[in-house]
Coordinates of C-alpha atoms (C1' of nucleotides) in Angstrom, one line a residue:
Chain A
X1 CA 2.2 197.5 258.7
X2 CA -0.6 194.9 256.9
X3 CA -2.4 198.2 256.1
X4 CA -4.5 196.4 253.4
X5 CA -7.8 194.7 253.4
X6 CA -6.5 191.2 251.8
X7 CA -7.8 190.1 248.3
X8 CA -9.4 186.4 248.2
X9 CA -5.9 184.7 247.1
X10 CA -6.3 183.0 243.9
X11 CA -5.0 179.4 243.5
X12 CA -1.4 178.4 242.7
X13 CA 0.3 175.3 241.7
X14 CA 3.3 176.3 243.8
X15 CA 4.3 177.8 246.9
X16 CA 6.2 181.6 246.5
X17 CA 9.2 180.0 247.9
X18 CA 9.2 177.0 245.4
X19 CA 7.8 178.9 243.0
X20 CA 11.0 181.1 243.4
X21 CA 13.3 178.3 243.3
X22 CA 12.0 177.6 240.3
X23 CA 13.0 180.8 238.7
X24 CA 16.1 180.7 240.4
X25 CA 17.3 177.1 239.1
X26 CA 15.6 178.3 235.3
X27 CA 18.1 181.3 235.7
X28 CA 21.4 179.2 236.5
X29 CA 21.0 181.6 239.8
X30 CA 21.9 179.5 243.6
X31 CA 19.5 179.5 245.8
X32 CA 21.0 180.6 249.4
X33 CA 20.1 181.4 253.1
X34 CA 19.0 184.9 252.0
X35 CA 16.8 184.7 249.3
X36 CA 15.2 181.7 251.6
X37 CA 14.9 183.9 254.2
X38 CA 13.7 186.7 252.6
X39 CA 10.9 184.6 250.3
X40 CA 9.9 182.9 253.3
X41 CA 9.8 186.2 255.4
X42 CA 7.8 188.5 252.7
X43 CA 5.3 186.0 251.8
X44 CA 4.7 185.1 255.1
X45 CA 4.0 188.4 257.1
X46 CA 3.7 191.3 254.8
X47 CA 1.2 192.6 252.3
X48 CA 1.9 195.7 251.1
X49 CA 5.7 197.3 252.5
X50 CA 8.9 198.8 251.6
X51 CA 12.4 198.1 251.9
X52 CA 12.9 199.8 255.2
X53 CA 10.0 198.4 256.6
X54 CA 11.2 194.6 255.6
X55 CA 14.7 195.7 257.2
X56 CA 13.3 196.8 260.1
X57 CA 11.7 193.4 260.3
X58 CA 14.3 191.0 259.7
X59 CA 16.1 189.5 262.3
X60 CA 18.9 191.8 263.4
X61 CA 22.5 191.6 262.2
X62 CA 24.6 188.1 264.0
X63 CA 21.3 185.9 263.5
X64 CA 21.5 183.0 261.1
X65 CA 19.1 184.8 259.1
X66 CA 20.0 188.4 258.8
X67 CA 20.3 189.6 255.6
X68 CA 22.1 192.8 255.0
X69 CA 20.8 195.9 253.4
X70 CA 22.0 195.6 249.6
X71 CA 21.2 192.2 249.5
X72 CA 17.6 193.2 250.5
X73 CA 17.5 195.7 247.5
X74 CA 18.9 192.9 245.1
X75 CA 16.4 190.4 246.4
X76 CA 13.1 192.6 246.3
X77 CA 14.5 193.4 242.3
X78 CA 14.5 189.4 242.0
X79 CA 11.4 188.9 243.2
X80 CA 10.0 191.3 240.7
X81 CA 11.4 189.9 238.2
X82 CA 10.2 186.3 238.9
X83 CA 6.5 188.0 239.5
X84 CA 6.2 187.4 242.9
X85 CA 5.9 191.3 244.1
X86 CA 5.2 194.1 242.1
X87 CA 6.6 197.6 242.7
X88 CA 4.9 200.9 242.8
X89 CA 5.8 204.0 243.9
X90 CA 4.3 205.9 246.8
X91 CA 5.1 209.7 247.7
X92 CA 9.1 208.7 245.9
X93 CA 9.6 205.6 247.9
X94 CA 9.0 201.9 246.1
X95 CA 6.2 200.3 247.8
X96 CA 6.0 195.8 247.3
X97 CA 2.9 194.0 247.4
X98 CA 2.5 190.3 246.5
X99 CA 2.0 189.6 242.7
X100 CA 1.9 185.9 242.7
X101 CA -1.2 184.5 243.8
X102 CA -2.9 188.0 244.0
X103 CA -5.6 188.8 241.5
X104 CA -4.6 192.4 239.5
X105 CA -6.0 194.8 241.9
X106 CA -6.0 198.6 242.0
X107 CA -5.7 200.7 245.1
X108 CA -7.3 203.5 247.5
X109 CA -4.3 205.7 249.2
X110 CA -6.1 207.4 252.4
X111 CA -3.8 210.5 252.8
X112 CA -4.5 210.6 256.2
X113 CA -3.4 207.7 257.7
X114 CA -1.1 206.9 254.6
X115 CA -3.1 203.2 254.7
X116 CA -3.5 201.6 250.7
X117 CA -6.9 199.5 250.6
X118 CA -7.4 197.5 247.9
X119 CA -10.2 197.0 245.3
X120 CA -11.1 195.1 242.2
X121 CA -12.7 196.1 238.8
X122 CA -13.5 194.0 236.1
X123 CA -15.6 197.3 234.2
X124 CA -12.3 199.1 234.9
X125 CA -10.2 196.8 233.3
X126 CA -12.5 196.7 230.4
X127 CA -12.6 200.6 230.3
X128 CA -8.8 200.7 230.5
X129 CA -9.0 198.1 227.2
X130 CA -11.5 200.4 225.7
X131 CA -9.7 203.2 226.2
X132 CA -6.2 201.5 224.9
X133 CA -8.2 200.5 221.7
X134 CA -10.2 203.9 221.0
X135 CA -6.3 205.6 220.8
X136 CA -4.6 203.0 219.1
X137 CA -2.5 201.9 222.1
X138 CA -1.5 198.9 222.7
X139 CA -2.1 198.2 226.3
X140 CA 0.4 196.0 228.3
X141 CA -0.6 197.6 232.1
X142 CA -2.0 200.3 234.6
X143 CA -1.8 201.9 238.0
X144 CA -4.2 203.2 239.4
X145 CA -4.2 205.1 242.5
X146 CA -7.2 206.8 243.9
X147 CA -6.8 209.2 246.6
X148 CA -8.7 209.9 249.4
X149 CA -9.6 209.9 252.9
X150 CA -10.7 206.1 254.6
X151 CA -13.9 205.8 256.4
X152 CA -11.8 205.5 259.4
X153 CA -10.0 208.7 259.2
X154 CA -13.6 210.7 258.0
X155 CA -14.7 209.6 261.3
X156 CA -11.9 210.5 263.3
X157 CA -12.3 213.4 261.9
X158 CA -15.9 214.4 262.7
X159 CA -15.6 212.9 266.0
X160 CA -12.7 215.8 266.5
X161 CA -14.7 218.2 264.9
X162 CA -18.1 217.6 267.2
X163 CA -15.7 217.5 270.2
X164 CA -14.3 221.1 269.0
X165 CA -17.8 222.6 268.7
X166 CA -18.5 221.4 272.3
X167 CA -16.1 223.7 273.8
Chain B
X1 CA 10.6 217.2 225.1
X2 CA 7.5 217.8 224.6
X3 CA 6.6 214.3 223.9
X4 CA 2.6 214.2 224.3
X5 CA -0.7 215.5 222.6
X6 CA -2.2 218.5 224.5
X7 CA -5.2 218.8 224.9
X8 CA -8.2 221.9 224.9
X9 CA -7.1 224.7 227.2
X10 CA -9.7 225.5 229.4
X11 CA -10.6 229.1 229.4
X12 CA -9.0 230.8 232.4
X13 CA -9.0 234.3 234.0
X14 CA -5.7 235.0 234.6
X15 CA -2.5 234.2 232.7
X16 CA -0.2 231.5 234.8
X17 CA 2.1 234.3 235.4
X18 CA -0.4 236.6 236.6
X19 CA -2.6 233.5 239.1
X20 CA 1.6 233.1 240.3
X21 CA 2.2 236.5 240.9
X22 CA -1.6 236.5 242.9
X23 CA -0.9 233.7 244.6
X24 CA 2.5 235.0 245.9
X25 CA 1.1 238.0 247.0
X26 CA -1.2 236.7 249.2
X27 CA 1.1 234.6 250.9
X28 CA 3.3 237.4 251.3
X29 CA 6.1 236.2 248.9
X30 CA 8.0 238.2 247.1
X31 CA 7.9 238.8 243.6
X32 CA 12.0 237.9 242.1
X33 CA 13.2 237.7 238.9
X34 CA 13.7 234.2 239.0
X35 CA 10.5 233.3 239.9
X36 CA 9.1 235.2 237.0
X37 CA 11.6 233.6 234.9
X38 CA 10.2 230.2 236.1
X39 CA 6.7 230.7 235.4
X40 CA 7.3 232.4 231.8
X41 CA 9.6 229.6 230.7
X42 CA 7.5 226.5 232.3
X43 CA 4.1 228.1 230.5
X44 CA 5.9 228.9 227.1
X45 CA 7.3 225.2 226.3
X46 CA 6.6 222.7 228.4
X47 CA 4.4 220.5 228.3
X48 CA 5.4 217.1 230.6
X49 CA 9.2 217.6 232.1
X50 CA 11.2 216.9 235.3
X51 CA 13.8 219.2 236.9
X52 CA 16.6 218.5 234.7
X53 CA 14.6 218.4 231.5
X54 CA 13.8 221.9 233.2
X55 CA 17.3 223.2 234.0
X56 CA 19.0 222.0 231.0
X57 CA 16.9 224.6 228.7
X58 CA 17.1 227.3 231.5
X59 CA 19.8 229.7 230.4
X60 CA 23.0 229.1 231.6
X61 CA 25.1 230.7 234.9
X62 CA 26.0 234.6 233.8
X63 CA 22.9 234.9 231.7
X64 CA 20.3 237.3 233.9
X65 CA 17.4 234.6 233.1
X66 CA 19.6 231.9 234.9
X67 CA 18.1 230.2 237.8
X68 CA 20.1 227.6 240.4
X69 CA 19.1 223.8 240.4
X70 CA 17.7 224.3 244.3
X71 CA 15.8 227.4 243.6
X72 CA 14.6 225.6 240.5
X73 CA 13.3 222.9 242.5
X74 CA 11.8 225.1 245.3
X75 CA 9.6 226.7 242.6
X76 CA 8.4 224.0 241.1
X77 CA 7.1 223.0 244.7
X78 CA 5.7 226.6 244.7
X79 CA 4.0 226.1 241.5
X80 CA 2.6 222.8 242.3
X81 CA 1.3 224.6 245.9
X82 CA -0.1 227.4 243.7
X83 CA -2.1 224.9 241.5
X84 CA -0.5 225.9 238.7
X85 CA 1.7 222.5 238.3
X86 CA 0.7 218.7 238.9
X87 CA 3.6 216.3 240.2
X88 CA 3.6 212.9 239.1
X89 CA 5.9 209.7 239.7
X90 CA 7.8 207.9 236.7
X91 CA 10.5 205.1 237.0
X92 CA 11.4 206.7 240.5
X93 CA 11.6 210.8 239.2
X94 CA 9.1 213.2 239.6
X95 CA 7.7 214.4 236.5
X96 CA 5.6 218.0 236.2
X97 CA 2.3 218.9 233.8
X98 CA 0.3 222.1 233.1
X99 CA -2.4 222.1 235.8
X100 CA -3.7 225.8 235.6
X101 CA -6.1 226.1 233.1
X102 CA -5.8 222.6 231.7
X103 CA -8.7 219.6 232.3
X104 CA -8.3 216.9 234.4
X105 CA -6.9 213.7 232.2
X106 CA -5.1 210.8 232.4
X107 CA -1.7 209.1 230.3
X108 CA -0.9 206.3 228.4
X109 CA 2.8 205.8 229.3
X110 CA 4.6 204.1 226.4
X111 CA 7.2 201.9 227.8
X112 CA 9.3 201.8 224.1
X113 CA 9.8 205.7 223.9
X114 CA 8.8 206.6 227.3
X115 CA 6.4 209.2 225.9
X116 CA 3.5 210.3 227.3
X117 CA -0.2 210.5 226.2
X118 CA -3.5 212.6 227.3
X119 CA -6.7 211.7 227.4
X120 CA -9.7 212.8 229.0
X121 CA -12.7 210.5 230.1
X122 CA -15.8 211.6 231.8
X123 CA -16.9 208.1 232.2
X124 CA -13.3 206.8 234.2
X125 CA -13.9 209.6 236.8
X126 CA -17.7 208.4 237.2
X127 CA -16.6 204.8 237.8
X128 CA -14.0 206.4 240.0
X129 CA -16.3 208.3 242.4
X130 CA -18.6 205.3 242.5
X131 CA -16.0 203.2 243.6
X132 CA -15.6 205.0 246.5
X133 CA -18.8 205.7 247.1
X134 CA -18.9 201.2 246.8
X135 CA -15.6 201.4 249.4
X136 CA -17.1 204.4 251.9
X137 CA -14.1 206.5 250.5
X138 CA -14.3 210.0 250.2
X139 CA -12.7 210.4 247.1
X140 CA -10.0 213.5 246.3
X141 CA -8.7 212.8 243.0
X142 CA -7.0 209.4 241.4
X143 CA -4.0 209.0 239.3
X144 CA -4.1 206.3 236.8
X145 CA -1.0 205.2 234.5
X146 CA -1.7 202.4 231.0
X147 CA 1.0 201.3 230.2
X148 CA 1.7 199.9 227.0
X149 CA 3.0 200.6 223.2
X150 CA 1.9 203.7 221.3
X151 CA 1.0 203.3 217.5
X152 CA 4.4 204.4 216.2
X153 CA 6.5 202.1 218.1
X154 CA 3.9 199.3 217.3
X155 CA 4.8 199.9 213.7
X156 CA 8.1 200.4 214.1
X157 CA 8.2 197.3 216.1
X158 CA 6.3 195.5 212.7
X159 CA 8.7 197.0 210.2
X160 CA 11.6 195.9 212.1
X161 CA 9.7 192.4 212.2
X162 CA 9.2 192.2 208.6
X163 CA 12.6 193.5 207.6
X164 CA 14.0 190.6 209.9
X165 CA 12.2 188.0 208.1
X166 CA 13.2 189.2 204.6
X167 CA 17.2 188.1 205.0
Chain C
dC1 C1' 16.5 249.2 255.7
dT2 C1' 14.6 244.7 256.5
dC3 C1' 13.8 240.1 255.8
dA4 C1' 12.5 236.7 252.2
dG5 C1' 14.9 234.7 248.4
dT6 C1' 19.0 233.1 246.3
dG7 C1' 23.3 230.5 245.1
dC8 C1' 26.6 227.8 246.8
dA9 C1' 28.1 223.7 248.9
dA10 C1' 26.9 220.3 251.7
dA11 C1' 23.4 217.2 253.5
dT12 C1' 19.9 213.9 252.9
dA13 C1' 17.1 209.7 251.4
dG14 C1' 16.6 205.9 248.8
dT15 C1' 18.9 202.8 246.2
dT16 C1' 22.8 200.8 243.6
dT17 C1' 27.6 199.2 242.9
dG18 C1' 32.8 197.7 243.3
dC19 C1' 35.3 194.6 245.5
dA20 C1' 37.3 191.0 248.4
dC21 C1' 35.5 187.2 250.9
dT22 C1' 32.2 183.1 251.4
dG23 C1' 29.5 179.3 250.3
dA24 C1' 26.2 176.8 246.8
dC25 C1' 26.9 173.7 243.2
Chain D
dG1 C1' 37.3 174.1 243.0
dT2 C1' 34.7 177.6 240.8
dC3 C1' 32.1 181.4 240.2
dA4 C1' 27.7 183.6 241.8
dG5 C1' 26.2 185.8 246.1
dT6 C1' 27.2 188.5 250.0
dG7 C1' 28.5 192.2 253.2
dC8 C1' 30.8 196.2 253.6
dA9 C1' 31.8 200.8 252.4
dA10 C1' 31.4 203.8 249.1
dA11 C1' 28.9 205.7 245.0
dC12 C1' 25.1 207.5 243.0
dT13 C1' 20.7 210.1 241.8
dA14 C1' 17.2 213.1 242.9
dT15 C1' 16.0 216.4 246.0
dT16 C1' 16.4 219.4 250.1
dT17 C1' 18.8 222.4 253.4
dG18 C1' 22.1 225.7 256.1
dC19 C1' 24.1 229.8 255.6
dA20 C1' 26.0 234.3 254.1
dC21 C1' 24.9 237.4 250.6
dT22 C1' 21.4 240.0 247.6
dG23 C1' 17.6 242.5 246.3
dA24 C1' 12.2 243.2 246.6
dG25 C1' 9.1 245.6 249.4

DNA sequence: CTCAGTGCAAATAGTTTGCACTGAC
DNA sequence: GTCAGTGCAAACTATTTGCACTGAG
């Protein structure tokens, strides 16, 4: 699923997959077929998606670029760590969406359709800031998840409703 | 642990034990000693806690109080579908608050001690609603997370500076 | 006396890890 | 050639479930 309206991308000296190469080298860590694969995969298709989902995406198991389950795990873990995707958690599962070259972004979860949309807020950063100095903590971060049905689903669901009263 | 600063009760009819017992009643549930045991415990101390947190402080097997791990965990669903308990997501575990007779609020996570923080603001939900009402989304409810260093581990962190720099 | 609730052990889901082999450097 | 990375199977953590027994109504 792309179940995201896309944020403008913001510009970045390098690619994701050089910029991971990058990190890679900086760690002493070798850059193989799999994390290639797998950079070149997530930052092509996906927007916002969990391990199973990239799995189920990958090309299957005897293809040159198949990479198995763990190694899946250990990658998306790498690419948080070099700040390429950033993990949340939806309903107990870990949810990725690109970091790198994303602006910071907050999101609406329709609990219809399970869909995230995503927003901006400069006033809530500053609120968040606010907030963080008006209780004397210092603020590194937030998630914010507002709940919700999507115009999509609101209409599905009258449309059901009017047919029901027809009867 | 009760590691966060409560905030005002809100006046309430019924004790949690009493809105439990109501609300098993009329869904035809039956009234057992370990769900009494539950909701008298979980009201007394808690504040924020997840299951083990929970079962560790439960009596132990023999005692007439004690209460198995699954039927623990089946009554904390039970208290969250009775709106007595909230569930929340941290690091991958789900983590329980007071919901019955307690305001809605939001946390500062601190990521040195892990504890969290209330805090209420009536101006956070108004940007919330209107942000949905910006995004046609018809807003439920929100969960927002800042994440950053409380006041004691900031200076703990600066003493710990300062004693570095004196050797 | 009946059937929902319980405790136990076992299952499940998502993710991580130990280990021997493979391939990047 | 060496050692980090990989795939496999197995472990692990948090939570849920099937089943025979128990006790609330």
């Amino acid at each position: 699923m792309s179940n995201s309206e896309s944020l403008e991308r913001v510009p970045v000296a390098l690619s994701p997959r050089d910029r991971f190469v990058e990190f890679l080298q900086s760690k002493g860590m070798r850059v193989t077929q799999q994390r290639l694969s797998l950079v070149d995969h997530v930052f092509s298709r996906h927007e916002h998606f969990d391990a199973d989902q990239l799995i189920e995406q990958l090309p299957p198991s005897g293809d040159p670029n198949h990479v198995s389950r763990p190694t899946v795990y250990r990658t998306l873990n790498e690419f948080v760590d070099a700040g390429l995707l950033r993990r949340f958690n939806l309903n107990g599962r870990a949810v990725y969406e690109h970091d790198y070259g994303y602006p910071q972004h907050d999101h609406f979860h329709c609990t219809e359709c399970n869909k995230l949309l995503e927003f901006t807020s400069p006033e809530l950063l500053q609120m968040r800031d606010d907030l963080g100095k008006q209780h004397q903590f210092r603020v590194t971060g937030h998630r914010l998840i507002i709940s919700g049905i999507c115009q999509e689903c609101t209409q599905a669901k009258r449309r059901s409703r009017s047919r029901m009263n027809m009867i």
